XYZ file of C-alpha atoms in Angstrom:
775
model
C 0.000 0.000 0.000
C 2.813 2.337 0.877
C 4.567 1.450 -2.352
C 1.406 2.225 -4.341
C 1.027 5.584 -2.602
C 4.687 6.327 -3.244
C 4.257 5.552 -6.917
C 1.210 7.811 -7.079
C 3.137 10.639 -5.487
C 6.014 10.135 -7.919
C 3.595 10.221 -10.838
C 2.050 13.403 -9.462
C 5.444 15.028 -9.107
C 6.400 13.994 -12.630
C 3.153 15.388 -13.985
C 3.681 18.663 -12.164
C 7.229 18.825 -13.488
C 5.878 18.175 -16.977
C 3.268 20.883 -16.566
C 5.946 23.278 -15.263
C 8.146 22.508 -18.280
C 5.242 23.114 -20.637
C 4.357 26.398 -18.975
C 8.023 27.388 -18.948
C 8.321 26.548 -22.624
C 5.334 28.757 -23.255
C 5.914 31.569 -20.787
C 9.657 31.999 -21.014
C 9.636 32.897 -24.742
C 6.553 35.006 -24.151
C 8.111 36.835 -21.250
C 11.416 37.050 -23.115
C 9.691 38.585 -26.104
C 7.800 40.943 -23.816
C 11.007 41.941 -22.029
C 12.778 42.248 -25.389
C 10.132 44.560 -26.791
C 9.985 46.465 -23.503
C 13.727 47.068 -23.778
C 13.329 48.016 -27.458
C 10.419 50.385 -26.807
C 12.394 52.141 -24.078
C 15.490 52.556 -26.234
C 17.689 50.073 -24.357
C 18.467 48.090 -27.515
C 19.169 50.808 -30.017
C 17.663 54.187 -30.789
C 13.916 54.591 -30.361
C 12.251 57.863 -31.336
C 10.007 59.694 -28.933
C 6.387 60.435 -29.805
C 7.462 64.004 -30.473
C 10.092 62.826 -32.958
C 7.539 60.566 -34.606
C 5.214 63.517 -35.047
C 8.004 65.688 -36.472
C 10.573 63.433 -38.125
C 13.689 65.318 -39.136
C 14.231 65.753 -42.863
C 16.847 67.649 -44.775
C 14.740 69.881 -46.996
C 16.088 71.919 -49.878
C 15.655 75.676 -49.730
C 13.898 76.895 -52.862
C 14.645 80.115 -54.734
C 11.333 81.076 -56.325
C 10.680 83.638 -59.059
C 7.945 86.248 -58.906
C 5.925 84.145 -61.385
C 6.170 81.079 -59.125
C 8.925 79.187 -60.961
C 11.602 77.413 -58.926
C 14.854 78.967 -60.108
C 17.015 76.629 -58.056
C 17.643 75.062 -54.674
C 20.215 74.955 -51.902
C 20.420 71.572 -50.248
C 22.201 68.937 -48.249
C 19.671 66.528 -49.738
C 17.713 67.715 -52.758
C 14.294 67.103 -51.223
C 11.022 69.024 -51.529
C 7.903 67.795 -49.716
C 4.616 66.986 -51.438
C 1.158 66.278 -50.074
C -0.754 63.046 -50.690
C -3.081 64.822 -53.090
C -0.057 65.749 -55.254
C 0.870 62.112 -55.828
C -0.192 60.296 -58.970
C -2.629 57.494 -57.967
C -0.449 55.168 -60.059
C 2.429 55.822 -57.639
C 0.318 54.785 -54.658
C -1.065 51.682 -56.379
C 2.377 50.602 -57.589
C 3.936 51.009 -54.141
C 1.220 49.068 -52.327
C 1.099 46.283 -54.946
C 4.863 45.816 -54.914
C 5.999 46.519 -51.364
C 3.031 45.754 -49.118
C -0.060 43.978 -50.557
C -1.954 44.031 -47.236
C -0.923 47.587 -46.365
C -4.478 48.766 -45.747
C -5.393 45.825 -43.450
C -2.426 45.474 -41.067
C -1.281 47.718 -38.217
C 2.385 47.960 -39.045
C 3.481 44.315 -39.168
C 2.206 41.854 -41.787
C 2.355 38.493 -39.969
C 1.624 36.480 -43.124
C 4.435 38.146 -45.047
C 6.732 37.794 -42.035
C 6.001 34.073 -41.703
C 6.544 33.564 -45.429
C 9.888 35.361 -45.228
C 10.999 33.226 -42.263
C 9.919 29.906 -43.837
C 11.492 30.679 -47.178
C 14.542 32.468 -45.734
C 13.626 35.583 -47.714
C 13.806 33.841 -51.101
C 10.185 34.696 -51.884
C 10.288 38.278 -50.726
C 10.911 40.049 -47.461
C 8.416 40.624 -44.716
C 8.889 44.355 -44.259
C 5.819 46.522 -44.581
C 5.811 50.052 -45.965
C 5.582 51.264 -42.364
C 8.686 49.273 -41.386
C 10.559 50.559 -44.428
C 9.519 54.098 -43.501
C 10.836 53.561 -39.969
C 14.169 52.521 -41.467
C 14.237 55.554 -43.776
C 13.372 57.952 -40.977
C 15.461 56.700 -38.091
C 18.169 54.261 -39.158
C 21.468 54.638 -40.936
C 22.872 51.619 -42.827
C 23.946 48.889 -40.382
C 27.635 48.000 -40.188
C 27.135 44.391 -39.008
C 24.490 41.643 -39.325
C 23.825 41.782 -35.582
C 23.258 45.532 -35.771
C 20.808 44.989 -38.635
C 18.921 42.340 -36.625
C 18.544 44.796 -33.754
C 17.428 47.479 -36.211
C 14.811 45.110 -37.641
C 13.365 44.515 -34.177
C 13.344 48.240 -33.510
C 11.567 48.850 -36.812
C 8.728 46.515 -35.791
C 8.018 48.714 -32.788
C 8.508 51.914 -34.771
C 6.127 50.675 -37.458
C 3.374 50.110 -34.911
C 4.013 53.543 -33.420
C 3.886 55.129 -36.891
C 0.590 53.374 -37.636
C -0.873 54.786 -34.423
C 0.338 58.296 -35.218
C -0.346 58.564 -38.946
C -3.053 57.627 -41.411
C -2.244 55.222 -44.220
C -2.172 58.115 -46.688
C 0.251 60.041 -44.495
C 2.573 57.031 -44.219
C 2.699 56.658 -48.005
C 3.375 60.384 -48.392
C 6.165 60.279 -45.809
C 7.684 57.281 -47.588
C 7.734 58.960 -50.996
C 9.053 62.208 -49.543
C 11.866 60.413 -47.749
C 13.175 57.944 -50.341
C 16.459 58.706 -52.142
C 16.087 57.961 -55.870
C 19.781 58.693 -56.602
C 21.289 61.299 -58.908
C 20.537 64.030 -56.326
C 16.833 63.190 -56.524
C 15.705 62.817 -52.910
C 11.954 62.483 -52.529
C 9.337 61.931 -55.207
C 8.981 65.619 -56.097
C 12.610 65.866 -57.136
C 12.679 62.386 -58.650
C 9.731 63.134 -60.933
C 11.501 66.292 -62.098
C 14.970 64.784 -62.464
C 13.942 61.670 -64.422
C 10.850 62.848 -66.302
C 10.718 66.663 -65.949
C 7.246 66.336 -64.456
C 5.330 66.945 -61.270
C 4.498 63.793 -59.240
C 0.832 64.201 -60.097
C 1.658 64.053 -63.831
C 3.415 60.659 -63.781
C 1.775 57.948 -65.885
C 1.549 54.245 -65.015
C 4.861 53.137 -66.491
C 6.780 56.113 -65.081
C 5.279 55.480 -61.643
C 6.171 51.790 -61.894
C 9.771 52.606 -62.802
C 10.240 54.906 -59.798
C 8.594 52.441 -57.407
C 10.787 49.709 -58.869
C 13.841 51.694 -57.839
C 12.733 51.445 -54.193
C 13.981 47.860 -53.985
C 17.571 48.854 -54.741
C 18.156 52.261 -56.354
C 21.854 51.614 -56.963
C 21.061 48.413 -58.871
C 18.062 49.876 -60.706
C 19.653 53.171 -61.695
C 18.052 54.198 -65.025
C 21.157 56.147 -66.049
C 23.311 53.008 -65.861
C 21.194 49.858 -66.295
C 18.200 50.730 -68.397
C 17.323 47.129 -69.370
C 17.426 45.945 -65.758
C 15.311 48.937 -64.787
C 12.786 47.998 -67.471
C 12.631 44.397 -66.165
C 12.113 45.690 -62.638
C 9.427 48.109 -63.869
C 7.614 45.198 -65.509
C 7.806 43.263 -62.243
C 6.030 46.160 -60.578
C 3.429 46.174 -63.364
C 2.945 42.410 -62.837
C 2.320 43.035 -59.150
C -0.210 45.702 -60.058
C -1.948 43.155 -62.307
C -1.884 40.536 -59.543
C -3.513 42.968 -57.122
C -6.117 44.148 -59.657
C -4.797 47.699 -60.008
C -4.537 47.150 -63.776
C -6.054 44.553 -66.110
C -4.387 42.019 -68.363
C -4.780 44.197 -71.447
C -3.055 47.136 -69.720
C -0.210 44.922 -68.578
C 0.313 43.355 -71.985
C 0.531 46.828 -73.549
C 2.596 48.578 -70.898
C 5.349 45.970 -70.512
C 6.562 46.580 -74.068
C 6.770 50.371 -73.789
C 10.413 51.487 -73.643
C 11.561 53.689 -70.779
C 11.749 57.268 -72.010
C 13.658 59.525 -69.640
C 13.708 63.315 -69.759
C 16.676 63.600 -67.436
C 17.287 66.960 -65.760
C 20.783 67.043 -64.316
C 20.959 68.701 -60.906
C 23.709 71.286 -61.194
C 23.839 74.737 -59.603
C 25.627 75.975 -62.706
C 22.625 75.131 -64.871
C 19.152 76.602 -65.096
C 17.962 80.175 -64.978
C 19.732 82.929 -63.050
C 22.730 80.982 -61.657
C 24.648 84.182 -60.803
C 21.606 85.584 -59.026
C 21.084 82.376 -57.065
C 24.701 82.345 -55.966
C 24.449 86.006 -54.967
C 21.388 85.210 -52.827
C 23.170 82.231 -51.259
C 26.145 84.358 -50.256
C 23.978 87.140 -48.875
C 21.852 84.710 -46.873
C 24.957 83.430 -45.126
C 26.913 86.672 -44.901
C 28.464 87.683 -41.620
C 27.608 91.004 -40.057
C 29.600 93.567 -42.033
C 32.089 95.637 -40.095
C 31.441 99.356 -40.195
C 34.385 100.029 -42.489
C 32.884 97.535 -44.931
C 29.562 99.337 -45.186
C 30.752 101.162 -48.307
C 30.258 97.886 -50.129
C 27.151 96.722 -48.277
C 24.571 97.899 -50.772
C 21.588 97.338 -48.482
C 22.707 99.861 -45.878
C 23.933 103.380 -45.349
C 27.376 104.018 -43.901
C 26.034 104.818 -40.435
C 23.472 102.012 -40.252
C 24.073 99.190 -37.810
C 20.644 97.580 -38.222
C 21.966 94.771 -40.397
C 20.290 92.072 -38.316
C 16.834 93.190 -39.498
C 17.629 92.308 -43.076
C 17.700 88.589 -43.951
C 19.798 89.296 -47.009
C 22.648 89.713 -44.554
C 22.068 86.463 -42.746
C 19.020 87.301 -40.621
C 16.938 84.320 -41.613
C 19.773 81.848 -41.356
C 21.375 83.302 -38.244
C 18.356 84.431 -36.238
C 16.898 81.686 -34.069
C 13.758 79.657 -34.657
C 11.079 79.614 -31.949
C 12.896 76.686 -30.314
C 16.130 78.678 -30.078
C 18.007 76.800 -32.804
C 19.149 78.459 -36.026
C 17.862 78.100 -39.553
C 20.005 76.114 -41.948
C 19.909 77.199 -45.581
C 20.670 73.643 -46.732
C 18.353 71.631 -44.466
C 15.343 73.666 -43.375
C 13.381 73.983 -46.598
C 13.066 77.761 -46.668
C 11.135 79.377 -49.520
C 12.932 82.465 -50.802
C 10.506 84.426 -52.960
C 12.475 86.687 -55.256
C 11.649 89.596 -57.542
C 13.093 87.850 -60.610
C 10.623 87.173 -63.415
C 11.542 83.881 -65.079
C 10.441 85.026 -68.545
C 12.421 88.254 -68.360
C 15.405 86.324 -67.008
C 15.247 83.893 -69.914
C 15.064 86.715 -72.464
C 17.966 88.537 -70.810
C 20.188 85.458 -70.901
C 19.205 84.803 -74.517
C 19.998 88.392 -75.531
C 23.480 88.196 -73.999
C 24.179 84.914 -75.773
C 22.801 86.104 -79.122
C 24.842 89.292 -79.273
C 28.099 88.228 -77.668
C 28.121 84.570 -78.639
C 26.884 84.943 -82.208
C 28.266 88.341 -83.195
C 30.625 90.265 -80.940
C 32.904 87.384 -79.961
C 33.318 86.405 -83.608
C 34.370 89.971 -84.424
C 36.909 89.843 -81.625
C 38.351 86.471 -82.693
C 38.666 87.799 -86.242
C 40.431 90.955 -85.088
C 42.886 89.016 -82.912
C 43.721 86.387 -85.518
C 47.444 86.121 -86.214
C 48.514 88.539 -83.450
C 51.405 87.289 -81.319
C 50.181 89.143 -78.238
C 46.524 88.171 -78.639
C 44.207 88.637 -76.928
C 46.091 91.412 -75.167
C 46.543 94.931 -76.530
C 49.452 95.762 -78.831
C 51.081 98.084 -76.268
C 51.414 95.314 -73.665
C 54.922 93.940 -73.113
C 55.584 90.218 -72.863
C 56.550 90.730 -69.245
C 53.189 92.352 -68.480
C 51.330 89.581 -70.278
C 53.201 86.893 -68.347
C 52.444 88.673 -65.085
C 48.725 88.622 -65.916
C 48.815 84.927 -66.846
C 50.788 83.885 -63.781
C 48.571 85.944 -61.513
C 45.579 84.124 -62.977
C 47.386 80.797 -62.633
C 47.754 81.293 -58.874
C 43.997 81.745 -58.543
C 43.167 78.360 -60.096
C 42.091 75.278 -58.144
C 44.856 73.311 -59.865
C 47.549 75.627 -58.529
C 46.073 75.556 -55.018
C 45.990 71.754 -55.088
C 49.669 71.679 -56.092
C 50.513 74.054 -53.246
C 48.653 71.863 -50.756
C 50.754 68.972 -52.019
C 53.804 71.113 -51.143
C 55.133 71.203 -54.692
C 57.804 73.748 -55.516
C 57.086 76.702 -57.792
C 59.367 75.229 -60.452
C 57.459 71.958 -60.415
C 54.130 73.731 -60.569
C 55.344 75.818 -63.471
C 56.490 72.643 -65.266
C 53.110 70.940 -64.931
C 51.236 74.071 -66.007
C 53.167 73.928 -69.276
C 52.390 70.238 -69.970
C 49.470 69.496 -72.328
C 46.577 67.572 -70.751
C 43.163 66.477 -71.946
C 40.451 68.916 -70.917
C 37.029 70.248 -71.850
C 36.880 73.981 -72.486
C 34.094 76.467 -73.086
C 33.070 77.600 -76.537
C 29.926 79.360 -77.700
C 28.987 76.259 -79.682
C 29.273 74.028 -76.613
C 32.052 72.465 -74.563
C 34.836 70.959 -76.654
C 37.419 68.344 -75.731
C 40.977 69.327 -76.491
C 44.628 68.819 -75.594
C 46.005 71.971 -74.017
C 48.379 72.986 -71.254
C 46.726 74.556 -68.207
C 48.619 77.805 -68.851
C 47.411 77.902 -72.461
C 43.861 77.311 -71.251
C 44.154 80.398 -69.037
C 45.171 82.471 -72.046
C 42.405 80.878 -74.112
C 39.774 81.977 -71.617
C 41.147 85.533 -71.658
C 39.854 85.831 -75.241
C 36.226 85.683 -74.170
C 34.330 88.925 -73.726
C 32.301 89.026 -70.521
C 29.024 90.730 -69.762
C 26.686 91.755 -66.988
C 23.004 92.691 -67.265
C 20.521 93.830 -64.668
C 16.918 94.785 -65.262
C 14.613 96.333 -62.673
C 11.294 98.053 -62.204
C 12.209 101.751 -61.850
C 9.303 102.415 -59.482
C 9.318 99.456 -57.088
C 13.037 98.674 -57.260
C 12.255 95.011 -57.962
C 15.123 93.357 -59.831
C 13.517 91.478 -62.720
C 16.540 89.952 -64.468
C 20.122 89.391 -63.341
C 22.797 88.017 -65.679
C 26.192 88.044 -63.995
C 28.191 86.615 -66.882
C 28.216 84.619 -70.093
C 28.435 81.102 -68.592
C 28.375 80.323 -64.884
C 30.096 76.940 -65.235
C 33.258 78.460 -66.692
C 33.090 82.147 -65.657
C 31.794 82.355 -62.102
C 32.760 85.936 -61.348
C 29.590 88.034 -61.010
C 29.848 91.157 -63.178
C 26.574 92.626 -61.856
C 27.358 92.891 -58.156
C 31.023 92.013 -57.682
C 32.504 93.428 -60.860
C 33.554 97.066 -60.721
C 34.730 98.709 -63.915
C 35.284 102.232 -65.157
C 31.898 103.688 -66.019
C 32.959 106.291 -68.580
C 30.325 108.646 -69.954
C 27.512 106.850 -68.120
C 28.604 108.878 -65.064
C 28.020 112.235 -66.764
C 24.277 112.506 -65.959
C 25.237 113.054 -62.306
C 27.199 116.131 -63.327
C 24.475 117.412 -65.642
C 21.887 117.053 -62.887
C 23.892 119.551 -60.820
C 23.559 122.049 -63.655
C 19.815 121.461 -64.015
C 19.327 122.101 -60.294
C 20.716 125.580 -60.929
C 19.567 127.789 -63.805
C 20.489 125.513 -66.697
C 17.921 123.850 -68.954
C 18.394 121.185 -71.637
C 18.536 123.975 -74.231
C 21.058 126.134 -72.407
C 24.083 126.748 -74.638
C 27.779 126.591 -73.845
C 30.845 127.049 -76.050
C 32.146 123.793 -77.503
C 35.796 124.547 -76.842
C 38.507 122.888 -74.747
C 38.372 123.781 -71.064
C 41.470 123.638 -68.861
C 41.366 123.067 -65.106
C 44.178 123.972 -62.736
C 45.161 121.000 -60.586
C 45.942 121.370 -56.861
C 49.257 119.558 -57.283
C 50.218 121.886 -60.111
C 49.725 121.915 -63.854
C 46.472 121.896 -65.794
C 44.116 119.211 -67.068
C 42.459 119.648 -70.465
C 40.369 116.681 -71.621
C 39.797 116.030 -75.312
C 36.833 114.706 -77.233
C 37.003 111.300 -78.853
C 36.672 112.801 -82.340
C 36.545 116.075 -84.226
C 33.037 117.512 -84.519
C 31.510 120.061 -86.868
C 30.314 121.972 -83.814
C 33.807 122.517 -82.411
C 34.205 126.174 -81.511
C 30.464 126.821 -81.685
C 27.728 127.105 -79.077
C 25.926 123.831 -78.308
C 23.081 122.921 -75.981
C 23.400 120.738 -72.923
C 21.166 118.231 -74.682
C 23.576 117.948 -77.607
C 26.578 117.853 -75.290
C 25.237 114.901 -73.298
C 23.824 113.187 -76.396
C 27.297 113.029 -77.908
C 29.335 112.617 -74.693
C 31.103 115.946 -75.149
C 34.128 116.118 -72.847
C 34.662 119.894 -73.308
C 31.294 120.637 -71.690
C 31.886 118.077 -68.920
C 35.178 119.785 -68.048
C 33.425 123.156 -67.903
C 30.665 121.829 -65.638
C 32.998 120.011 -63.210
C 35.050 123.154 -62.909
C 31.912 125.114 -62.132
C 30.351 122.715 -59.604
C 33.476 120.958 -58.208
C 34.388 117.264 -58.018
C 33.270 117.164 -54.373
C 29.737 118.162 -55.334
C 29.641 115.369 -57.910
C 30.840 112.810 -55.357
C 28.163 113.951 -52.886
C 25.440 113.677 -55.519
C 26.690 110.224 -56.554
C 26.379 109.076 -52.950
C 22.814 110.371 -52.767
C 22.118 108.284 -55.857
C 23.273 105.102 -54.150
C 26.867 104.918 -55.379
C 28.701 103.429 -52.392
C 32.033 102.895 -54.151
C 34.782 105.105 -52.764
C 35.666 107.865 -55.208
C 38.397 110.464 -55.319
C 37.083 114.000 -55.744
C 39.252 114.857 -58.743
C 38.289 116.693 -61.967
C 38.554 113.538 -64.114
C 35.562 112.109 -62.272
C 33.428 114.025 -64.767
C 34.564 111.577 -67.484
C 33.625 108.516 -65.440
C 36.980 107.385 -64.096
C 35.639 105.601 -60.961
C 35.180 101.835 -60.949
C 31.524 101.186 -60.099
C 29.312 98.097 -60.224
C 26.326 97.700 -62.493
C 24.263 97.004 -59.373
C 24.970 100.541 -58.135
C 24.655 102.310 -61.475
C 21.246 101.098 -62.640
C 19.213 102.473 -59.686
C 20.812 105.871 -60.341
C 19.327 105.881 -63.845
C 15.947 104.804 -62.489
C 15.843 107.873 -60.242
C 15.314 110.303 -63.132
C 12.247 108.499 -64.478
C 10.930 107.875 -60.969
C 10.295 111.605 -60.423
C 13.558 112.108 -58.569
C 13.061 109.334 -55.994
C 16.006 106.982 -55.577
C 14.888 103.383 -54.947
C 17.240 100.728 -53.641
C 17.139 97.449 -55.533
C 14.992 94.695 -54.024
C 15.990 91.088 -54.667
C 13.636 89.221 -52.318
C 10.011 90.033 -51.504
C 9.492 87.570 -48.663
C 10.808 84.385 -47.072
C 8.779 81.520 -45.626
C 9.684 78.465 -43.603
C 8.976 74.899 -44.744
C 5.421 75.091 -43.402
C 4.625 78.299 -45.232
C 4.922 80.560 -42.198
C 6.082 84.048 -43.112
C 9.518 84.855 -41.703
C 10.250 88.199 -43.324
C 9.030 90.645 -45.965
C 10.920 93.360 -47.829
C 10.142 96.629 -49.492
C 12.417 99.093 -51.182
C 13.950 101.984 -49.293
C 13.264 105.263 -51.058
C 14.958 108.639 -50.860
C 13.985 111.826 -52.668
C 17.082 113.149 -54.439
C 15.632 115.592 -57.006
C 12.428 117.522 -57.313
C 10.113 116.413 -60.114
C 11.189 119.259 -62.385
C 14.906 118.426 -62.256
C 14.171 114.720 -62.687
C 12.047 115.317 -65.775
C 14.618 117.670 -67.301
C 17.181 114.880 -66.885
C 14.786 112.487 -68.623
C 14.542 114.977 -71.483
C 18.322 115.318 -71.673
C 18.793 111.553 -71.757
C 16.059 111.126 -74.361
C 18.290 113.236 -76.558
C 20.930 110.489 -76.367
C 18.390 108.070 -77.859
C 16.845 110.470 -80.385
C 19.935 112.161 -81.776
C 23.023 110.947 -79.953
C 25.195 107.914 -79.392
C 22.197 105.612 -78.994
C 20.273 106.673 -82.087
C 20.589 103.193 -83.588
C 17.789 102.133 -81.237
C 15.486 104.262 -83.421
C 16.885 103.635 -86.890
C 18.388 100.152 -86.719
C 16.140 98.473 -84.179
C 12.948 100.449 -84.791
C 11.950 101.439 -81.256
C 9.494 104.340 -81.274
C 8.442 104.420 -77.629
C 9.658 106.639 -74.786
C 13.223 105.667 -73.898
C 16.005 107.520 -72.175
C 19.500 106.224 -71.657
C 23.220 106.592 -72.072
C 26.116 104.741 -73.644
C 29.578 104.656 -72.098
C 32.995 103.784 -73.499
C 36.108 103.873 -71.363
C 39.757 104.518 -72.153
C 41.108 102.182 -74.857
C 37.492 100.946 -75.216
C 38.082 98.417 -72.434
C 34.489 98.774 -71.245
C 31.251 99.221 -73.122
C 28.147 100.326 -71.225
C 24.531 101.043 -71.983
C 21.648 102.039 -69.742
C 18.177 102.158 -71.226
C 15.050 103.124 -69.289
C 11.383 102.921 -70.263
C 8.492 103.889 -67.966
C 8.101 100.240 -66.935
C 11.553 98.707 -67.121
C 15.155 99.851 -66.686
C 18.098 97.778 -67.877
C 21.838 98.264 -67.592
C 24.517 96.329 -69.471
C 28.299 96.115 -69.296
C 30.545 94.300 -71.800
C 34.331 93.937 -71.759
C 37.252 91.589 -71.293
C 38.257 90.067 -67.991
C 41.360 92.244 -68.118
C 41.336 95.870 -69.247
C 44.159 95.051 -71.639
C 41.776 92.774 -73.579
C 39.756 94.992 -75.895
C 38.970 95.898 -79.494
C 41.569 97.897 -81.375
C 39.234 100.700 -82.430
C 36.214 102.688 -81.327
C 33.947 101.374 -84.094
C 33.640 97.927 -82.513
C 34.761 98.854 -79.008
C 32.204 101.541 -78.129
C 29.266 100.963 -75.816
C 26.835 101.514 -78.682
C 28.242 98.416 -80.382
C 29.213 96.230 -77.421
C 26.346 96.747 -74.964
C 23.428 98.560 -76.615
C 22.475 95.700 -79.013
C 21.894 93.410 -76.018
C 19.355 95.892 -74.669
C 17.630 96.018 -78.060
C 17.461 92.224 -78.417
C 16.194 91.882 -74.863
C 13.463 94.500 -75.160
C 12.310 93.121 -78.512
C 11.627 89.820 -76.775
C 9.968 91.544 -73.819
C 7.553 93.514 -75.958
C 6.765 90.471 -78.110
C 5.612 88.498 -75.062
C 2.021 89.572 -74.416
C 1.903 87.639 -71.136
C 4.420 90.061 -69.622
C 2.149 93.047 -70.210
C 4.913 95.525 -71.062
C 3.572 98.199 -73.390
C 5.281 100.571 -75.808
C 2.445 103.042 -75.262
C 3.617 104.097 -71.805
C 5.268 107.503 -71.505
C 7.176 109.621 -68.994
C 4.725 112.023 -67.432
C 5.670 115.693 -67.709
C 5.143 117.584 -64.436
C 2.832 120.630 -64.719
C 5.359 123.037 -63.159
C 7.831 122.919 -66.071
C 7.787 126.252 -67.893
C 10.977 125.875 -69.934
C 11.279 125.133 -73.626
C 12.475 121.607 -74.287
C 12.499 121.732 -78.094
C 15.876 123.254 -78.819
C 15.139 123.778 -82.559
C 18.471 122.297 -83.582
C 19.962 123.440 -86.843
C 20.480 121.027 -89.716
C 24.214 121.239 -89.088
C 23.844 120.159 -85.486
C 21.452 117.371 -86.444
C 24.178 115.837 -88.587
C 26.539 115.612 -85.627
C 25.500 112.079 -84.616
C 28.817 110.976 -83.139
C 29.015 107.167 -83.645
C 25.286 106.922 -84.188
C 25.304 104.041 -86.649
């Protein structure tokens, strides 16, 4: 009996042990999994985002530079990403993504157990088990794993993150986040950029096969790169189409038709050197990141007066980037997705760039090549010595990236000089496109010296809005900005400042002065007697101020500067926004100072704007990535002249167009509308200028060589009327031909009612024939 009871007890103990083992086998994994996911959820096994981070995942967003007509001129970015909303996605994109990456996307809560089990059983050979939500978690919060163990931990973390994402976001929001986050290669981050880069479309415009191609890249963008493996990309696209057929997003007929369609890319290379207004965009980038200027630098800080210290209020000197966000951090131009709304009109910008290319590339440069052909010193002037030429070339050599790289490698000057003389394969600029050649680096420097450069700026004379900005002939090869940074002798274009001093006194456009040489005693001793560029039939006779300015008469300029003093001209120039330092010497009346186009054009606008000087405006407002307004800008205005003086200056400068150095605008180009302006040609015709103003649009142009010693031999080709004025004519022809721009030739400069002087000077036939360089 005791033995039987003992056996029963042993059986009971064995059963209990068996039950304990069963429960342990069940509970231990369960508890282990629970503990594991507890540790994961609390960030003990790798990074786990907070709910706040899930609600606002960090993304590097490109800052957009936007034209006044809502065109994206360019971007600044760490990653070239622009966000879109779900409604902006093509429905084909959504269907393709769900069919290919997550068939049960709309029915699970972050983890697809069926797909996960299939992946485990088949060891991933029949597809992975990751849902779109898990893939999004990886895109948002994980960098590529360095080891298999690290990737396993990441996978576990992504399960938890996926569930958290599903709780926080709708299915539509998860898909949108996924498309906005994915890197499609070739600097196309996010679907907005990818659609533009590969197909030059908006995401909403993508058709079925284009959507399938982009979704196909999501499996492995490096492998399915359409710029490298087009056939493999097509096969992958067809796999996506097959998945869409399987999941009833398309029918058999659609699939059978679509799979044979070749992939047709419209690739848009992402390059800051390409696209509209590259010089302008670079100028904006530099201004947005500029440090606070020191007071002694305010002469060159065009947005401010010399005594102003309120730089921090203006985002064009770093306010938006440097001033803190509400959370105390600072804006990043390359990551925070700012929207910089500029004054540039994309159509005007396009026409301006075309006009520069048409005149310089198709005409002027050819004339210069022809003139320089066979010259041993070309492209430099005949009076340059070989020593001077070599100094110019070697100075340019030391500014090249190649030279700087050699210096960093601690090469000697002799070695550097040796390598700069050795021919190498290179691509160089030409007006017919880049050409491959064999040339020594030093020869390439001389080659580039041949090319004439240009700057053009166009602005609304009333608002100060800059409408077009062309800093050079080709940003890829000639990055120096000749609108803002370039300062060159302004020649006769400076004379209106002097004439305005006379009109503020008792002079009128028809006042007469003797056309004879005028000598000025110099403080340091001796006299200065400027000459005219050519002999005129009116020499020794009385001529009007209108004729004198129309033909850039230096005798009259010398008389006026002697009467009103160089200091008075400098003061007036400063009132007109010229911040460049100038010496108050008599020769200033002939335009000897080096001034930028950016400073000169607003001066010309002042006359037509009833005497009110208006500072140029480049940006109207800036928004953050959510569309919140950060800053707005309006022009600063200063009254310089009364309306009478301003209109008399308009009348004087109309004489330049109607009977002076710019008369070809009437007879060659056929303009009949109200225009005032001025040409300028500097010593040795190194610089050619033209400023032309209509009631609605003012445009200034400079043309010349990189070095002053690179210029035409004679005045016929080297004058401003031949180098710069034709660009204005070509540009304005295009502007007036575009009805969408709404620029009219019927606008006129309004004559103030208080003008009681005669403006028709009743010129004699003899004077009318004195059209110095008119044709």
